[in-house]
Coordinates of C-alpha atoms and ligand atoms in Angstrom, one line a residue:
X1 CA 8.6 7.1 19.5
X2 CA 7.1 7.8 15.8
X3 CA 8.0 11.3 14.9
X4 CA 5.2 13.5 13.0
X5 CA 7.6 14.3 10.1
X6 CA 6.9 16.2 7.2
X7 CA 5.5 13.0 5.1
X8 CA 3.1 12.4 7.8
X9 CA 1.8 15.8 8.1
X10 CA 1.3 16.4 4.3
X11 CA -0.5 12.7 4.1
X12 CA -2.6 13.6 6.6
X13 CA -4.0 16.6 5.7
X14 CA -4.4 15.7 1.8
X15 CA -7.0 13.6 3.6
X16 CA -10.5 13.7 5.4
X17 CA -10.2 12.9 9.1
X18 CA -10.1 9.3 10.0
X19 CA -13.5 8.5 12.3
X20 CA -11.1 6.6 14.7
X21 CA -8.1 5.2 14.5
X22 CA -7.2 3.3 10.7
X23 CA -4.4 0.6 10.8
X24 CA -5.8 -1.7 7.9
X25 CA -3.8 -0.4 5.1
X26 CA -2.8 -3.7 3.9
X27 CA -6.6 -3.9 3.0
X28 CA -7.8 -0.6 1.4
X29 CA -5.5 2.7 2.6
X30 CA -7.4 6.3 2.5
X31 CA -7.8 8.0 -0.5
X32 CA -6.6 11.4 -0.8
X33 CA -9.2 14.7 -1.8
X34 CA -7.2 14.9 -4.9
X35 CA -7.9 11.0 -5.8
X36 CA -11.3 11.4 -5.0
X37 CA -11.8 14.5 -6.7
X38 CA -10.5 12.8 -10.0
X39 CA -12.4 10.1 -9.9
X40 CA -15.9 12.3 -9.4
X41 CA -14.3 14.5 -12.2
X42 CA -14.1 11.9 -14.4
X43 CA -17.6 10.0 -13.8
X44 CA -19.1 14.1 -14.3
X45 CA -17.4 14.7 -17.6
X46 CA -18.9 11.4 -18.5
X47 CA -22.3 12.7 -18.1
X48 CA -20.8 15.7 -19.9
X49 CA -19.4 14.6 -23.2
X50 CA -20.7 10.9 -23.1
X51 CA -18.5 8.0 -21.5
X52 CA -16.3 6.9 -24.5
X53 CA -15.6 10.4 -25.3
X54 CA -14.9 11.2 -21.2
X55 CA -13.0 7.7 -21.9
X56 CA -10.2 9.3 -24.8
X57 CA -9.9 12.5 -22.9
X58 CA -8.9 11.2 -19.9
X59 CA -5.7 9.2 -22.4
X60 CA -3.1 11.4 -21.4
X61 CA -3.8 10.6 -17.5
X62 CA -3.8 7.1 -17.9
X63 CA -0.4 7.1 -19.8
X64 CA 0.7 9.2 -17.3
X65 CA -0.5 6.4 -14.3
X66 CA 0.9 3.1 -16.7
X67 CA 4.2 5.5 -16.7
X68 CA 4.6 6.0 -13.4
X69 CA 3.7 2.2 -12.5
X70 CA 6.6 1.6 -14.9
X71 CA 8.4 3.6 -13.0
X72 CA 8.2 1.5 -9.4
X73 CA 8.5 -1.6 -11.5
X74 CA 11.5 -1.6 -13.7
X75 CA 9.2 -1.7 -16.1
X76 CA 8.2 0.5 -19.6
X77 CA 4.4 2.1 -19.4
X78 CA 4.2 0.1 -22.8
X79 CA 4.3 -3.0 -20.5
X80 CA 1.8 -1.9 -18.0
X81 CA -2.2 -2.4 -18.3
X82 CA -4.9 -1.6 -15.8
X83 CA -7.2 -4.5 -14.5
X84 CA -9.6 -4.8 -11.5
X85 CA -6.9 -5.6 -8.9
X86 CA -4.4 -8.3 -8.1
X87 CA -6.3 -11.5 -8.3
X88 CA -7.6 -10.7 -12.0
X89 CA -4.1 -9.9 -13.1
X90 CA -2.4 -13.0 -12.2
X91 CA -5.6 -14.7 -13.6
X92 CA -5.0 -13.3 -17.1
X93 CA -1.5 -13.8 -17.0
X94 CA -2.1 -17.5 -16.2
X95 CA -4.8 -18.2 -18.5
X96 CA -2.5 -17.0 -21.3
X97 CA 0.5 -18.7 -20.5
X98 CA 2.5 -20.4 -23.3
X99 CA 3.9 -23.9 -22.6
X100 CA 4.0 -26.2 -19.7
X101 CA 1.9 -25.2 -16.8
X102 CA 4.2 -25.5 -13.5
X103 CA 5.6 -23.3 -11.1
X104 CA 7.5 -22.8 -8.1
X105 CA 6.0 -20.3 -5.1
X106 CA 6.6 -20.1 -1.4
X107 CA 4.4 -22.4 0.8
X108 CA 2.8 -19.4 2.4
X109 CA 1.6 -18.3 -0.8
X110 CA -1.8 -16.3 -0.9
X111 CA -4.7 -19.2 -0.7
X112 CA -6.6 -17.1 -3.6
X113 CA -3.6 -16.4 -6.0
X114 CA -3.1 -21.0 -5.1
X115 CA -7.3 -21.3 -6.3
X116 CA -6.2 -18.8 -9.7
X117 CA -3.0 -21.1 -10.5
X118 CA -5.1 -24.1 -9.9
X119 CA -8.2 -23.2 -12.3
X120 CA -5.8 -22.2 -15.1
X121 CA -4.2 -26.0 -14.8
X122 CA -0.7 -25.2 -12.5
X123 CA 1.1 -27.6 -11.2
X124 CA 2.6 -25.9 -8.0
X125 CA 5.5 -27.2 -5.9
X126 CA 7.0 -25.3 -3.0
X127 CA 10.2 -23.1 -3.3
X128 CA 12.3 -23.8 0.2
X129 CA 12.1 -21.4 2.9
X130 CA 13.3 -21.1 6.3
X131 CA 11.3 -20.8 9.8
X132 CA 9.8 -17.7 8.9
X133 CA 8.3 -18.6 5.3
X134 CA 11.3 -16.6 4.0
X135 CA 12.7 -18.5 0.7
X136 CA 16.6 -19.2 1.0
X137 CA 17.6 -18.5 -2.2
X138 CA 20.9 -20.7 -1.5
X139 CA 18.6 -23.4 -1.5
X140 CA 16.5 -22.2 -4.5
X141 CA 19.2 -22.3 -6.2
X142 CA 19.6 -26.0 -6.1
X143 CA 15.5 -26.9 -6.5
X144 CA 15.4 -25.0 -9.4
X145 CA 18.6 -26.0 -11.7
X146 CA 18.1 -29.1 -10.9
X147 CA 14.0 -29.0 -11.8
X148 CA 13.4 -26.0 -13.6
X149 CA 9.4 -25.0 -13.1
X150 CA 8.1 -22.7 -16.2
X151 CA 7.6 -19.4 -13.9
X152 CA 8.6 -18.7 -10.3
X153 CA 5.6 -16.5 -8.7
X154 CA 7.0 -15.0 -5.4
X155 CA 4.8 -12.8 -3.5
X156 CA 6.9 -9.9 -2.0
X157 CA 5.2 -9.5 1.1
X158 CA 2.3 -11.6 2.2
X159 CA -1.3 -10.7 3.2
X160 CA -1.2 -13.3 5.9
X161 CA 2.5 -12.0 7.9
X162 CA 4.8 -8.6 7.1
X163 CA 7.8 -10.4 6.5
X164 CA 9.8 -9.1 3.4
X165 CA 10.6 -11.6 0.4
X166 CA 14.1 -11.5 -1.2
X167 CA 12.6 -10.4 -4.1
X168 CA 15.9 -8.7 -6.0
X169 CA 18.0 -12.3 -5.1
X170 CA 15.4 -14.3 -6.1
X171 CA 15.2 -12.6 -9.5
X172 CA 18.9 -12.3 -10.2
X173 CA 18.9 -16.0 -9.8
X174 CA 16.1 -17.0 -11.6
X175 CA 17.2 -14.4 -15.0
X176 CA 20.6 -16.3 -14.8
X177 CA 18.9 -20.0 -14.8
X178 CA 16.5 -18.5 -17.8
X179 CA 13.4 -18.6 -15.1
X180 CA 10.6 -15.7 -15.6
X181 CA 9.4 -14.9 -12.4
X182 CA 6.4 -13.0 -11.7
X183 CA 6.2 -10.8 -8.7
X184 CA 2.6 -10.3 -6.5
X185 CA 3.5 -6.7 -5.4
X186 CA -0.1 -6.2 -3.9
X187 CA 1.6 -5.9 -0.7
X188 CA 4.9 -5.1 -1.9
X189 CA 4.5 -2.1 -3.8
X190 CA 4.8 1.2 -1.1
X191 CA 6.8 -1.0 1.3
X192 CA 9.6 -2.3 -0.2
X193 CA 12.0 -2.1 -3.7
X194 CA 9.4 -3.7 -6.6
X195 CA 12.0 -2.4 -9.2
X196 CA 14.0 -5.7 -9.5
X197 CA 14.0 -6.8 -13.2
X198 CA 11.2 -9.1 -12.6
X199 CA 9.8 -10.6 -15.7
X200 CA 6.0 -9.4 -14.1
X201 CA 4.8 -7.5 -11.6
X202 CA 1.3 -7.3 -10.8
X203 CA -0.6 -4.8 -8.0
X204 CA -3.7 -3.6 -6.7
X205 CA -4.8 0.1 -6.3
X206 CA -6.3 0.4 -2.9
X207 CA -3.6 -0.9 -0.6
X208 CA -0.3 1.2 -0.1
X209 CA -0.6 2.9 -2.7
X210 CA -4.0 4.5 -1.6
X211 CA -5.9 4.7 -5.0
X212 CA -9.6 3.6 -5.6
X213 CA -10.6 0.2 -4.6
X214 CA -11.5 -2.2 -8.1
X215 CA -8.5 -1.4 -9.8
X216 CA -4.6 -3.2 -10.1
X217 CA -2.6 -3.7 -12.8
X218 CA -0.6 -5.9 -14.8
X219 CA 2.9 -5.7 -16.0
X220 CA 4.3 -8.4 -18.5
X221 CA 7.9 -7.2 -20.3
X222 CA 7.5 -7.3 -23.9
X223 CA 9.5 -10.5 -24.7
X224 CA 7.1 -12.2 -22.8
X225 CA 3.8 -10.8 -23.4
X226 CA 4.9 -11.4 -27.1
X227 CA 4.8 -15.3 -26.1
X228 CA 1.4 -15.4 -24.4
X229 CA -1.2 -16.7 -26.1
X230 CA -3.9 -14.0 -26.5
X231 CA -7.5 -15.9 -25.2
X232 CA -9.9 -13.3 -26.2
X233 CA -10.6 -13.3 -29.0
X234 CA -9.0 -16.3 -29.4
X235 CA -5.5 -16.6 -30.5
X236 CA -6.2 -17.9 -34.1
X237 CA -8.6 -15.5 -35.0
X238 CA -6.4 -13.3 -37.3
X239 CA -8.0 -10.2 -35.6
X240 CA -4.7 -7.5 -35.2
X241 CA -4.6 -7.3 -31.7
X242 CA -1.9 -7.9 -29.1
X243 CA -2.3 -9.5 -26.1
X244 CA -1.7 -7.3 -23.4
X245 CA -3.9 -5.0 -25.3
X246 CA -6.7 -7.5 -25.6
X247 CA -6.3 -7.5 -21.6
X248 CA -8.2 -3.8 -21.2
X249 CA -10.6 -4.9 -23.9
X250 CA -13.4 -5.3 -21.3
X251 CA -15.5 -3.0 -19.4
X252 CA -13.4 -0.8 -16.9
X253 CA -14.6 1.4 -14.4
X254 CA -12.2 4.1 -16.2
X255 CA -12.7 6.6 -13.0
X256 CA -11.1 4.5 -11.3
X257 CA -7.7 4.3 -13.5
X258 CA -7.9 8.3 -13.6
X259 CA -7.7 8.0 -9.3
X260 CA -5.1 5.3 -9.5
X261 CA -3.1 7.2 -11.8
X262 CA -3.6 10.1 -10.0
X263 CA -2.7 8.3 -6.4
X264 CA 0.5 6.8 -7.9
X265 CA 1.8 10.2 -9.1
X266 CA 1.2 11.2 -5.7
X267 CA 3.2 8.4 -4.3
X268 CA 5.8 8.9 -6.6
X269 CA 5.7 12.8 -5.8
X270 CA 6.0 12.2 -1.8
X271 CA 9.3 9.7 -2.8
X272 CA 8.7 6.2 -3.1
X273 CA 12.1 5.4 -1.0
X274 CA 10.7 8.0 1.5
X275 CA 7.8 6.0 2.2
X276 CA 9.6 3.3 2.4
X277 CA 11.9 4.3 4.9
X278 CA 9.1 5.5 7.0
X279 CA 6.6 2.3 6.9
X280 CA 9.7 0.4 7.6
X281 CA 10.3 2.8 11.0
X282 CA 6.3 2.5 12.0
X283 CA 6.5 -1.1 11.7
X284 CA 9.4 -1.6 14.2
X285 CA 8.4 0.8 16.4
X286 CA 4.6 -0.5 16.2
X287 CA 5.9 -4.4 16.7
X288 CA 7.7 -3.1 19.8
X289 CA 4.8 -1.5 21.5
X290 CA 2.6 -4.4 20.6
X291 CA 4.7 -7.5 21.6
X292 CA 3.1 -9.4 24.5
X293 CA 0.2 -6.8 24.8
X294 CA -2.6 -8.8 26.4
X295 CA -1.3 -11.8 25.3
X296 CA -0.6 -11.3 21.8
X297 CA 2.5 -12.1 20.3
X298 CA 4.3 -10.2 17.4
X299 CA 5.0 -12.5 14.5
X300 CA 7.5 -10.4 12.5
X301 CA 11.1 -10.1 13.2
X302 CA 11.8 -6.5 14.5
X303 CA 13.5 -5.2 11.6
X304 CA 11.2 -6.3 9.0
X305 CA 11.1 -3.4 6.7
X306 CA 7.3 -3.3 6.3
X307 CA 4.4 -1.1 8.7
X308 CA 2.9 -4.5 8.9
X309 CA 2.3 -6.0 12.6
X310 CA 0.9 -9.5 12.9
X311 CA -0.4 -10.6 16.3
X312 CA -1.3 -14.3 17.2
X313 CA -3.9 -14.5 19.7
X314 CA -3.5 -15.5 23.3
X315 CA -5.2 -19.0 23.9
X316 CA -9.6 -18.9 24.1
X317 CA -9.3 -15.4 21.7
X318 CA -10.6 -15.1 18.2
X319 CA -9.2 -12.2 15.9
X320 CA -12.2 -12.2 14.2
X321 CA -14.4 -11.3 17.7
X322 CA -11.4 -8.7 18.3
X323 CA -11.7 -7.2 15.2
X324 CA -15.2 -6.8 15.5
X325 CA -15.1 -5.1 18.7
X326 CA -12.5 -2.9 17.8
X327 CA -14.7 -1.5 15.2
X328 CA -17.7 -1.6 17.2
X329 CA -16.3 0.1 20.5
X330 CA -14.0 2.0 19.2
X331 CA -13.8 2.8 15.4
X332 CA -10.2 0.9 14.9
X333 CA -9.9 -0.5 12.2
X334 CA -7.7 -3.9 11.7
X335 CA -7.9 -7.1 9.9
X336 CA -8.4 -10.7 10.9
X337 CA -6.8 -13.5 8.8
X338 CA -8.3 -16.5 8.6
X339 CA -5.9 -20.0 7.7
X340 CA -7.8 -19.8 4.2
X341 CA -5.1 -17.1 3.2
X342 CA -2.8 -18.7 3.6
X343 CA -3.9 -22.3 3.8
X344 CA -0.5 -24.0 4.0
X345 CA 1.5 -21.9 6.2
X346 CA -1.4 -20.5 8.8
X347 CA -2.2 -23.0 11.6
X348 CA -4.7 -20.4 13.2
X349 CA -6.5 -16.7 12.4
X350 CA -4.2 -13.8 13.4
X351 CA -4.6 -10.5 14.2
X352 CA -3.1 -7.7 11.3
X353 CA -2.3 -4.3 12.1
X354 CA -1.4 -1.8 9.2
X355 CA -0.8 1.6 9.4
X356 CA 0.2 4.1 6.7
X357 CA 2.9 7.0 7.2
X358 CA 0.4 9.6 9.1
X359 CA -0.2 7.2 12.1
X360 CA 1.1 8.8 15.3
X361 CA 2.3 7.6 18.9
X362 CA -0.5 8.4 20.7
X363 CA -2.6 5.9 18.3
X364 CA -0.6 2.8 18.3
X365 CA -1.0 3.8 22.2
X366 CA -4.6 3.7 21.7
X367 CA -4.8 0.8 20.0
X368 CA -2.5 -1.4 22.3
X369 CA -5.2 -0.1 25.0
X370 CA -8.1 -0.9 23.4
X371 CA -6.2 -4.0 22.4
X372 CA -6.3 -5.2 25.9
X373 CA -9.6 -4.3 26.6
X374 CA -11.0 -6.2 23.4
X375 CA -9.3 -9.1 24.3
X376 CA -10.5 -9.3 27.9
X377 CA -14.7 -8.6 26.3
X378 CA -14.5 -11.4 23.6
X379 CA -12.5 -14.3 25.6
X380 CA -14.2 -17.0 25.0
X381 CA -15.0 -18.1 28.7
Ligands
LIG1 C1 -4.9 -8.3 -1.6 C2 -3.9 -9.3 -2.2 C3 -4.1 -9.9 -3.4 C4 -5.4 -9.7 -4.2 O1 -5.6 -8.4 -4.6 P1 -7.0 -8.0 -5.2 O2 -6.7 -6.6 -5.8 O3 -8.0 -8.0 -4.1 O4 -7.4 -9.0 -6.3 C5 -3.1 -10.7 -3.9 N1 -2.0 -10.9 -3.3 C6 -1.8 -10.4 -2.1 C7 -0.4 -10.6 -1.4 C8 -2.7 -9.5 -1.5 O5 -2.5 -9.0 -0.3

């Protein structure tokens, strides 16, 4: 069903050996020796030369990780700073946005990127979307001439479901009606296209991408960040610093950047459409296998072109109890979503299966056994 090709071979074994089976990606992916051999490097020549020292040696690596982050998101490195993931990204974008605070998003958007928009004063009303939270840009069109928000935020691929986001029509539409939108490429980026023309892109380390966990970054292009009002130090402090600058003016766990720079050059070096291609193929091959399995229904078309599988429980079965018994019986590792990620979408917790490029046949078999097995131990009687 899933061949072992080349990617999957060479993923593998830049890799210890998984104590089970791993299909939680979408959470926190497996670091490679190299990654994690950079990162000890680093946090050793710390204790070498001193941490600020360790800090300017390690400049060309980081240029060399902003670069290559540029490089998936039609972006320049000038554009790109590190931050501690996702959620902290979109928070400092927000908190330094210039002008009217309203924007358009799916309704299925990420309950914890809703709670950031909210704290930094959004207004948020839904963009239209059809049956399977997908936005129909056709309709977009329409909401948004007629209404303009200040930003679009479109996540490119939920935490919640794998379904893909027309993220490349969405921004062609919204660059002709003079609407920056910024793109949530946490799930996105190592799945499908981020290099759209997106006015920002934002990402965490640790999911697709496999780098270090407490690490993402933040890409604003530079007629933009030149309009955000830097908050610290505050904005009319005449103190010559620019704003996505002042953005990496805090404490950063700089061993961390070194991996993630190091884990994106590896992405890049494997070929980010290669990757692609084959999460898309794992995915649809995974969705097929696991459709009806005890129960459990698929809730991604097919042909989706993420690995992501998403399973709705039979009736009297909690993800959450599977999960745990998955882990606990047999060292698989999966996710359960709870409605609070997606709190206007989900009516009920699912089930979330992601693997990367190395996972083989025989362990979606394994899983869809196991599956079954879980399901019949934590029914609720
Ligand atoms: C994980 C995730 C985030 C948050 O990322 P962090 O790095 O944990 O802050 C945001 N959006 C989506 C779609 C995610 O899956």
């Amino acid at each position: 069903m899933i061949d072992d090709d080349g990617l999957a071979r060479s993923w593998r074994a830049a890799r210890p050996e998984v104590a089970g089976v791993h299909l939680d990606s979408a959470a926190c992916s497996r670091q490679s020796f190299a990654v994690m051999a950079a990162t000890s490097q680093h946090a050793r020549h710390e204790a070498e030369v001193g941490g600020y020292v360790a800090a300017e040696a390690a400049t060309p690596v980081l240029a060399a990780g902003r670069a290559a982050v540029a490089a998936l998101t039609s972006m320049s490195a000038a554009d790109v700073v590190f931050t501690t993931g996702s959620g902290h990204a979109l928070d400092l974008l927000l908190s330094t946005w210039p002008g009217p605070r309203t924007l358009a998003c799916a309704p299925g958007e990420y309950g914890p990127n809703l709670a950031v928009m909210a704290a930094n004063g959004f207004d948020v009303r839904p963009l239209p979307v059809d049956g399977a939270g997908r936005v129909v840009v056709a309709d977009a069109a329409e909401a948004l001439e007629s209404a303009p928000p200040a930003l679009v935020h479109l996540t490119g691929v939920a935490s919640h479901r794998g379904g893909a986001q027309p993220v490349r029509e969405l921004t062609e539409l919204c660059r002709a009606l003079g609407i920056p939108v910024v793109l949530d490429a946490a799930q996105a980026l190592g799945q499908i296209d981020c290099a759209v023309g997106a006015d920002v892109v934002y990402g965490s380390s640790r999911k697709w991408l496999a780098g270090p966990r407490g690490v993402g970054f933040l890409a604003v292009k530079a007629d933009l960040a030149d309009r955000l009002v830097r908050r610290l130090p505050p904005a009319q402090w005449q103190v010559p610093l620019a704003v996505l600058a002042s953005f990496e003016h805090t404490e950063a766990n700089i061993a961390a950047r070194v991996g993630f720079s190091l884990a994106v050059g590896e992405h890049l070096a494997a070929g980010a459409a290669t990757v692609r291609a084959r999460l898309g193929q794992i995915g649809a091959a995974a969705r097929s296998l696991l459709d009806g399995t005890a129960g459990w229904q698929v809730v991604e078309g097919a042909d989706e072109p993420t690995a992501i599988t998403t399973l709705v429980p039979p009736p009297g079965t909690e993800p959450a109890a599977v999960r745990q018994w998955l882990i606990t019986n047999r060292a698989i590792v999966t996710t359960a979503a709870e409605v609070a990620r997606a709190p206007f979408e989900l009516t009920g917790p699912v089930l979330r299966v992601s693997p990367h490029v190395d996972v083989t046949t025989t362990d979606l078999h394994q899983f869809a056994g196991a599956l079954e097995e879980a399901t019949a131990a934590s029914r609720v009687p």
